PDB file of C-alpha atoms in Angstrom:
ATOM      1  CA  UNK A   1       0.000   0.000   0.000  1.00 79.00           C
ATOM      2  CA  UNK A   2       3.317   2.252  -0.094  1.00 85.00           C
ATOM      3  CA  UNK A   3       3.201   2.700  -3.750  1.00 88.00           C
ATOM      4  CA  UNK A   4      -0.597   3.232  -3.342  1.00 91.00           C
ATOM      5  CA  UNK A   5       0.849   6.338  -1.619  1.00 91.00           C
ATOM      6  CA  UNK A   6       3.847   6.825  -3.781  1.00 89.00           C
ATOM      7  CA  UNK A   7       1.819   7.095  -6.974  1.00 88.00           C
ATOM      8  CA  UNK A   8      -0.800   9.326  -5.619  1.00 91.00           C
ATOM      9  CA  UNK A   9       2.024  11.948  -3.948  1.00 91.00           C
ATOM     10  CA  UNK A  10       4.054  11.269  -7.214  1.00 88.00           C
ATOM     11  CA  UNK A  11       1.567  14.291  -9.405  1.00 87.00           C
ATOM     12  CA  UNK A  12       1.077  12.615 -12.378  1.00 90.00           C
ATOM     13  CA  UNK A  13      -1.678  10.641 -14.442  1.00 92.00           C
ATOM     14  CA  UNK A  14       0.453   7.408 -14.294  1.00 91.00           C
ATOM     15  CA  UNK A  15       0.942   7.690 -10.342  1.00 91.00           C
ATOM     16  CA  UNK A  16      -2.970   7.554  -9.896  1.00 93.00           C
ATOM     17  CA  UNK A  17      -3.573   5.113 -12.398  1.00 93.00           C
ATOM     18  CA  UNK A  18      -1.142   2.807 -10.529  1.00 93.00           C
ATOM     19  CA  UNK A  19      -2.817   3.679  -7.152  1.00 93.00           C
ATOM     20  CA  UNK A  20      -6.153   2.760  -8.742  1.00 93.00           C
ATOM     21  CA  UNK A  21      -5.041  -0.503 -10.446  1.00 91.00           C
ATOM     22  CA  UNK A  22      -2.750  -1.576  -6.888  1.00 93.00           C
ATOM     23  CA  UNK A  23      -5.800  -0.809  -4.503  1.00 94.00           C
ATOM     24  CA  UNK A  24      -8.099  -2.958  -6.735  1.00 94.00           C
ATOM     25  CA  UNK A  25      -5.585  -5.616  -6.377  1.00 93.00           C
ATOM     26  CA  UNK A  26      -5.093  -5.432  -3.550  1.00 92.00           C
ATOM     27  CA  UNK A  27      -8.785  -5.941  -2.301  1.00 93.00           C
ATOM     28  CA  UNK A  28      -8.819  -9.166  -4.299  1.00 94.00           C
ATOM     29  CA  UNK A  29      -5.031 -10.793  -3.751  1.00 94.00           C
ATOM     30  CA  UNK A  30      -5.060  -9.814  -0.086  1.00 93.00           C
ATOM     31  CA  UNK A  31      -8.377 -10.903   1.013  1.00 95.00           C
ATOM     32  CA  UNK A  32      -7.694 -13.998  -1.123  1.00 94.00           C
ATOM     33  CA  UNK A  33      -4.733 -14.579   1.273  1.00 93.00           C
ATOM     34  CA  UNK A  34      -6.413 -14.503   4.555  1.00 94.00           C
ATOM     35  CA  UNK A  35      -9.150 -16.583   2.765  1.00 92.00           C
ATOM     36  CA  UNK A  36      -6.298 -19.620   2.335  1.00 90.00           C
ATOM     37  CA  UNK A  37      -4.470 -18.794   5.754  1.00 90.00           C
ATOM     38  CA  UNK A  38      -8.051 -18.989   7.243  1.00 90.00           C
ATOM     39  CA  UNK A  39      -8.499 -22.637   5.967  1.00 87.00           C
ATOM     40  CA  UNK A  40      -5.378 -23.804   7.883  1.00 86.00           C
ATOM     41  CA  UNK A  41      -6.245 -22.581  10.871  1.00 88.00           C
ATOM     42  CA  UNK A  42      -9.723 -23.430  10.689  1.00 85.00           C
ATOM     43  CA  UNK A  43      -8.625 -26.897  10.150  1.00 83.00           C
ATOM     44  CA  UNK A  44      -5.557 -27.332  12.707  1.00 83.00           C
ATOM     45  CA  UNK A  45      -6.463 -24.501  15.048  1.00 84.00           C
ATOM     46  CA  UNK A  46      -2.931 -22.934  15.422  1.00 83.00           C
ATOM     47  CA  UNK A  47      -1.197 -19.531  13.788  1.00 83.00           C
ATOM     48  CA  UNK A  48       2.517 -20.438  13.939  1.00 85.00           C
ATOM     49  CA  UNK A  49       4.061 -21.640  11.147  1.00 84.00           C
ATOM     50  CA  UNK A  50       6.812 -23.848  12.162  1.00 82.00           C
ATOM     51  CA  UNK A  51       3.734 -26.075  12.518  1.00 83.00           C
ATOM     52  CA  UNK A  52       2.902 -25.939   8.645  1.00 84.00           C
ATOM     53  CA  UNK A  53       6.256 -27.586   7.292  1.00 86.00           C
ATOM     54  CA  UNK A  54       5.120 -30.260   3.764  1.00 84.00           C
ATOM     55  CA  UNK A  55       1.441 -28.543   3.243  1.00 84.00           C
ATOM     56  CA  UNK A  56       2.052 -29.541  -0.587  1.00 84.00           C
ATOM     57  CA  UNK A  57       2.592 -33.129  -0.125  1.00 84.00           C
ATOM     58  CA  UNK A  58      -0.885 -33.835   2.516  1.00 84.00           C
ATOM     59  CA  UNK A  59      -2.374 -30.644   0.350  1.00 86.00           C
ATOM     60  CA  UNK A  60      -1.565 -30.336  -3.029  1.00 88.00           C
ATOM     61  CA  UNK A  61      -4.232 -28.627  -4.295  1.00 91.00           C
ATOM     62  CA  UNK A  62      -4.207 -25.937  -1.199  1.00 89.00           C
ATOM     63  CA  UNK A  63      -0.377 -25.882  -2.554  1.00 89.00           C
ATOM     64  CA  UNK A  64      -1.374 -25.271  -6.119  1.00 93.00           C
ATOM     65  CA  UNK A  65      -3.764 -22.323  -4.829  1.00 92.00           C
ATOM     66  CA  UNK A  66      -1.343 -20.960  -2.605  1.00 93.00           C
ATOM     67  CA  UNK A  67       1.252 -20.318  -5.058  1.00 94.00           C
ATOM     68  CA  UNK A  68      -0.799 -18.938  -7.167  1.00 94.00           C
ATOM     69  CA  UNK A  69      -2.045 -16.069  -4.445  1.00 94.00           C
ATOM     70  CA  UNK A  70       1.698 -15.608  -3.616  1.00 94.00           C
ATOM     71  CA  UNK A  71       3.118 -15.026  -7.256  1.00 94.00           C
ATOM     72  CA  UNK A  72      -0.028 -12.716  -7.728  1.00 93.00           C
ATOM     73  CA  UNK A  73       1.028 -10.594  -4.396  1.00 92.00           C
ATOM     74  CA  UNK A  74       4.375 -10.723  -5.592  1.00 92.00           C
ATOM     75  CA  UNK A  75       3.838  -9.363  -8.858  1.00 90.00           C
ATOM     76  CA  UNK A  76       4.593 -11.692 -11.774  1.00 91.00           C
ATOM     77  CA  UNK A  77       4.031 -10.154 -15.071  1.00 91.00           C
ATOM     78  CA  UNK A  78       0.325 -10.255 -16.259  1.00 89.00           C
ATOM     79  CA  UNK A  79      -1.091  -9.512 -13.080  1.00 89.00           C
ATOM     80  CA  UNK A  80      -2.904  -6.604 -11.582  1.00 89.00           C
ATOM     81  CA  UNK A  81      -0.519  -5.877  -9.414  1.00 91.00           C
ATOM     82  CA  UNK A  82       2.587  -6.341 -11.756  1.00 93.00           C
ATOM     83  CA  UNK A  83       0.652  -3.697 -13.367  1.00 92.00           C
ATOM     84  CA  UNK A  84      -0.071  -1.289 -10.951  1.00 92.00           C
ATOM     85  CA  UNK A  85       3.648  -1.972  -9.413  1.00 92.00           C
ATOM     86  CA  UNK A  86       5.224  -0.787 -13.031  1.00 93.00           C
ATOM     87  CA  UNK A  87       3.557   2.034 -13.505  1.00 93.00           C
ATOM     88  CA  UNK A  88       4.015   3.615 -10.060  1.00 93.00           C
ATOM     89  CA  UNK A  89       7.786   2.911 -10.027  1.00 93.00           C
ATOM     90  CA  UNK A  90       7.555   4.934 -13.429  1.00 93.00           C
ATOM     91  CA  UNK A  91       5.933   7.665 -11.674  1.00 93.00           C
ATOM     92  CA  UNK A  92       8.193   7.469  -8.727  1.00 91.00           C
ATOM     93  CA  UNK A  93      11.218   7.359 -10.989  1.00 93.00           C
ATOM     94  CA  UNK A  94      10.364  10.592 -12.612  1.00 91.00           C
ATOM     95  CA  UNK A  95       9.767  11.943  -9.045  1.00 90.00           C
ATOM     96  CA  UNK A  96      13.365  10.934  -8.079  1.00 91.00           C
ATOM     97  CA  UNK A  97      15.326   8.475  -8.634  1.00 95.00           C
ATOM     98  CA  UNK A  98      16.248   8.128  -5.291  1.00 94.00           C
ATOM     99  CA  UNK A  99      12.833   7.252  -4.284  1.00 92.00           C
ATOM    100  CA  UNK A 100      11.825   5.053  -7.333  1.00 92.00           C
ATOM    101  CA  UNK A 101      15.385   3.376  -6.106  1.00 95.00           C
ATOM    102  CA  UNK A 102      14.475   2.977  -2.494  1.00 94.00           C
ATOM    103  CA  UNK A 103      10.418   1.520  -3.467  1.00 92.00           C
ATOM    104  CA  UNK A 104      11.931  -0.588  -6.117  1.00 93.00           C
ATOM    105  CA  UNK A 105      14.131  -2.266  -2.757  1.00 95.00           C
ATOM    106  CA  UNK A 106      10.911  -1.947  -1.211  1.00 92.00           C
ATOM    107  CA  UNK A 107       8.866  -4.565  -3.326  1.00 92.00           C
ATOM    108  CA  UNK A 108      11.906  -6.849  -4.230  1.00 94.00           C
ATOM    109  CA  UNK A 109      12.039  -7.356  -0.287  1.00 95.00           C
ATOM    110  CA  UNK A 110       8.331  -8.163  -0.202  1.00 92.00           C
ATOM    111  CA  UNK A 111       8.550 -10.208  -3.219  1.00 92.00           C
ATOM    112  CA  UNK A 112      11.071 -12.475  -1.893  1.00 94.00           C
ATOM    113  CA  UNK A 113       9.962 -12.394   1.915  1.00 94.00           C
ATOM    114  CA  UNK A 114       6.079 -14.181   0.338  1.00 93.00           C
ATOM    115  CA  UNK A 115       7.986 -16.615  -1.586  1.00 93.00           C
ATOM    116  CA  UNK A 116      10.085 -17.593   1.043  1.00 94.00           C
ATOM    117  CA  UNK A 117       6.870 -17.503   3.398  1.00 92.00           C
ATOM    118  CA  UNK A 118       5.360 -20.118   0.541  1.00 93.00           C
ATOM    119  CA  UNK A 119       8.519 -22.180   0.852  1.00 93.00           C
ATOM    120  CA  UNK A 120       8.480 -22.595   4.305  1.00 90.00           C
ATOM    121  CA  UNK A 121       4.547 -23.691   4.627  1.00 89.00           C
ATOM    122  CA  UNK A 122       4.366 -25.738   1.492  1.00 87.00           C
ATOM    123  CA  UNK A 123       7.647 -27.704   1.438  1.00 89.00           C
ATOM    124  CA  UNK A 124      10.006 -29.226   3.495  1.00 80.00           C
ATOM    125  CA  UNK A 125       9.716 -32.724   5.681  1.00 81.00           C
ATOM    126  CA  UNK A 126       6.268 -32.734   6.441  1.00 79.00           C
ATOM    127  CA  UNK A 127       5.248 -31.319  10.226  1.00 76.00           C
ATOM    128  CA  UNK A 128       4.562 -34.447  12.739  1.00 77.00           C
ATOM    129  CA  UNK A 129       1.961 -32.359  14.294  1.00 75.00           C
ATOM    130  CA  UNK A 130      -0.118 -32.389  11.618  1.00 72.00           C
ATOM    131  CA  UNK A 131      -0.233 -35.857   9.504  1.00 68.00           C
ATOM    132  CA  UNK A 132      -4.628 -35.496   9.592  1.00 70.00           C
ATOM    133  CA  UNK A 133      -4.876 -32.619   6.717  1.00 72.00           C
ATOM    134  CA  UNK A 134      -7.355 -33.126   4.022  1.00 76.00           C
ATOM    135  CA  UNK A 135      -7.368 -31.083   0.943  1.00 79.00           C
ATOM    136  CA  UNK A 136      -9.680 -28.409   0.032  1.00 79.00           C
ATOM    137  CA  UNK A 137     -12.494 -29.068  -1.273  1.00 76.00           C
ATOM    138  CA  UNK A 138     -15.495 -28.015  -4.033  1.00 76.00           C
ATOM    139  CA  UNK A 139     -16.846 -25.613  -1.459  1.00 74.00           C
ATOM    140  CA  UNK A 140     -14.145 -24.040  -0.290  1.00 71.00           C
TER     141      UNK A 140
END
């Protein structure tokens, strides 16, 4: 939600197109994200994630679903947020460059902290604490 700011301080067309296009996204990635987090705990009833070690091998589709909600919050190309991401560091860069430099850091650090997040929940020896998982299902 920083470049959300960034682009609308930034003064130009670009910088609130970007906030537009980042806030949409990120009502439907983020929400989408405590929608899956909400399924693990509603099923084992605990928040840390030591706990969730080999998720992919007991839940593969939950895996499958999961990576895709990651890779969308961390911006692959042909995503909203990829979009919105772009063309706010454009706006920021023509602000300063030391800005666009320093929110550019910004979302590589987020980037890698959800995909190292994902790595940690969905792979790995899976968790003795929880060999009882069943996968998602139609409903959910």
């Amino acid at each position: 939600m920083g470049l959300v700011t960034l682009g609308i301080f930034s003064h130009t067309i670009q910088g609130l197109v970007a906030a537009i296009f980042l806030m949409l996204a990120h009502g439907l990635v983020s929400s989408a994200l405590f929608i899956a987090v909400t399924l693990l705990y509603e099923r084992h009833h605990t928040r840390l994630v030591k706990y969730y070690r080999g998720m992919a091998i007991t839940m593969p589709l939950y895996g499958i679903l999961m990576l895709t909600l990651v890779l969308a919050n961390a911006s692959i190309p042909l995503s909203c947020n990829f979009i919105g991401e772009f063309i706010s560091l454009l706006a920021a860069f023509e602000y300063s460059f030391i800005i666009g430099l320093l929110a550019s850091l910004g979302m590589v650090l987020s980037a890698g902290y959800s995909i190292y997040l994902y790595n940690r929940i969905c792979f790995g020896f899976p968790s003795r604490y929880l060999y009882f998982s069943r996968d998602i299902n139609r409903r959910e």
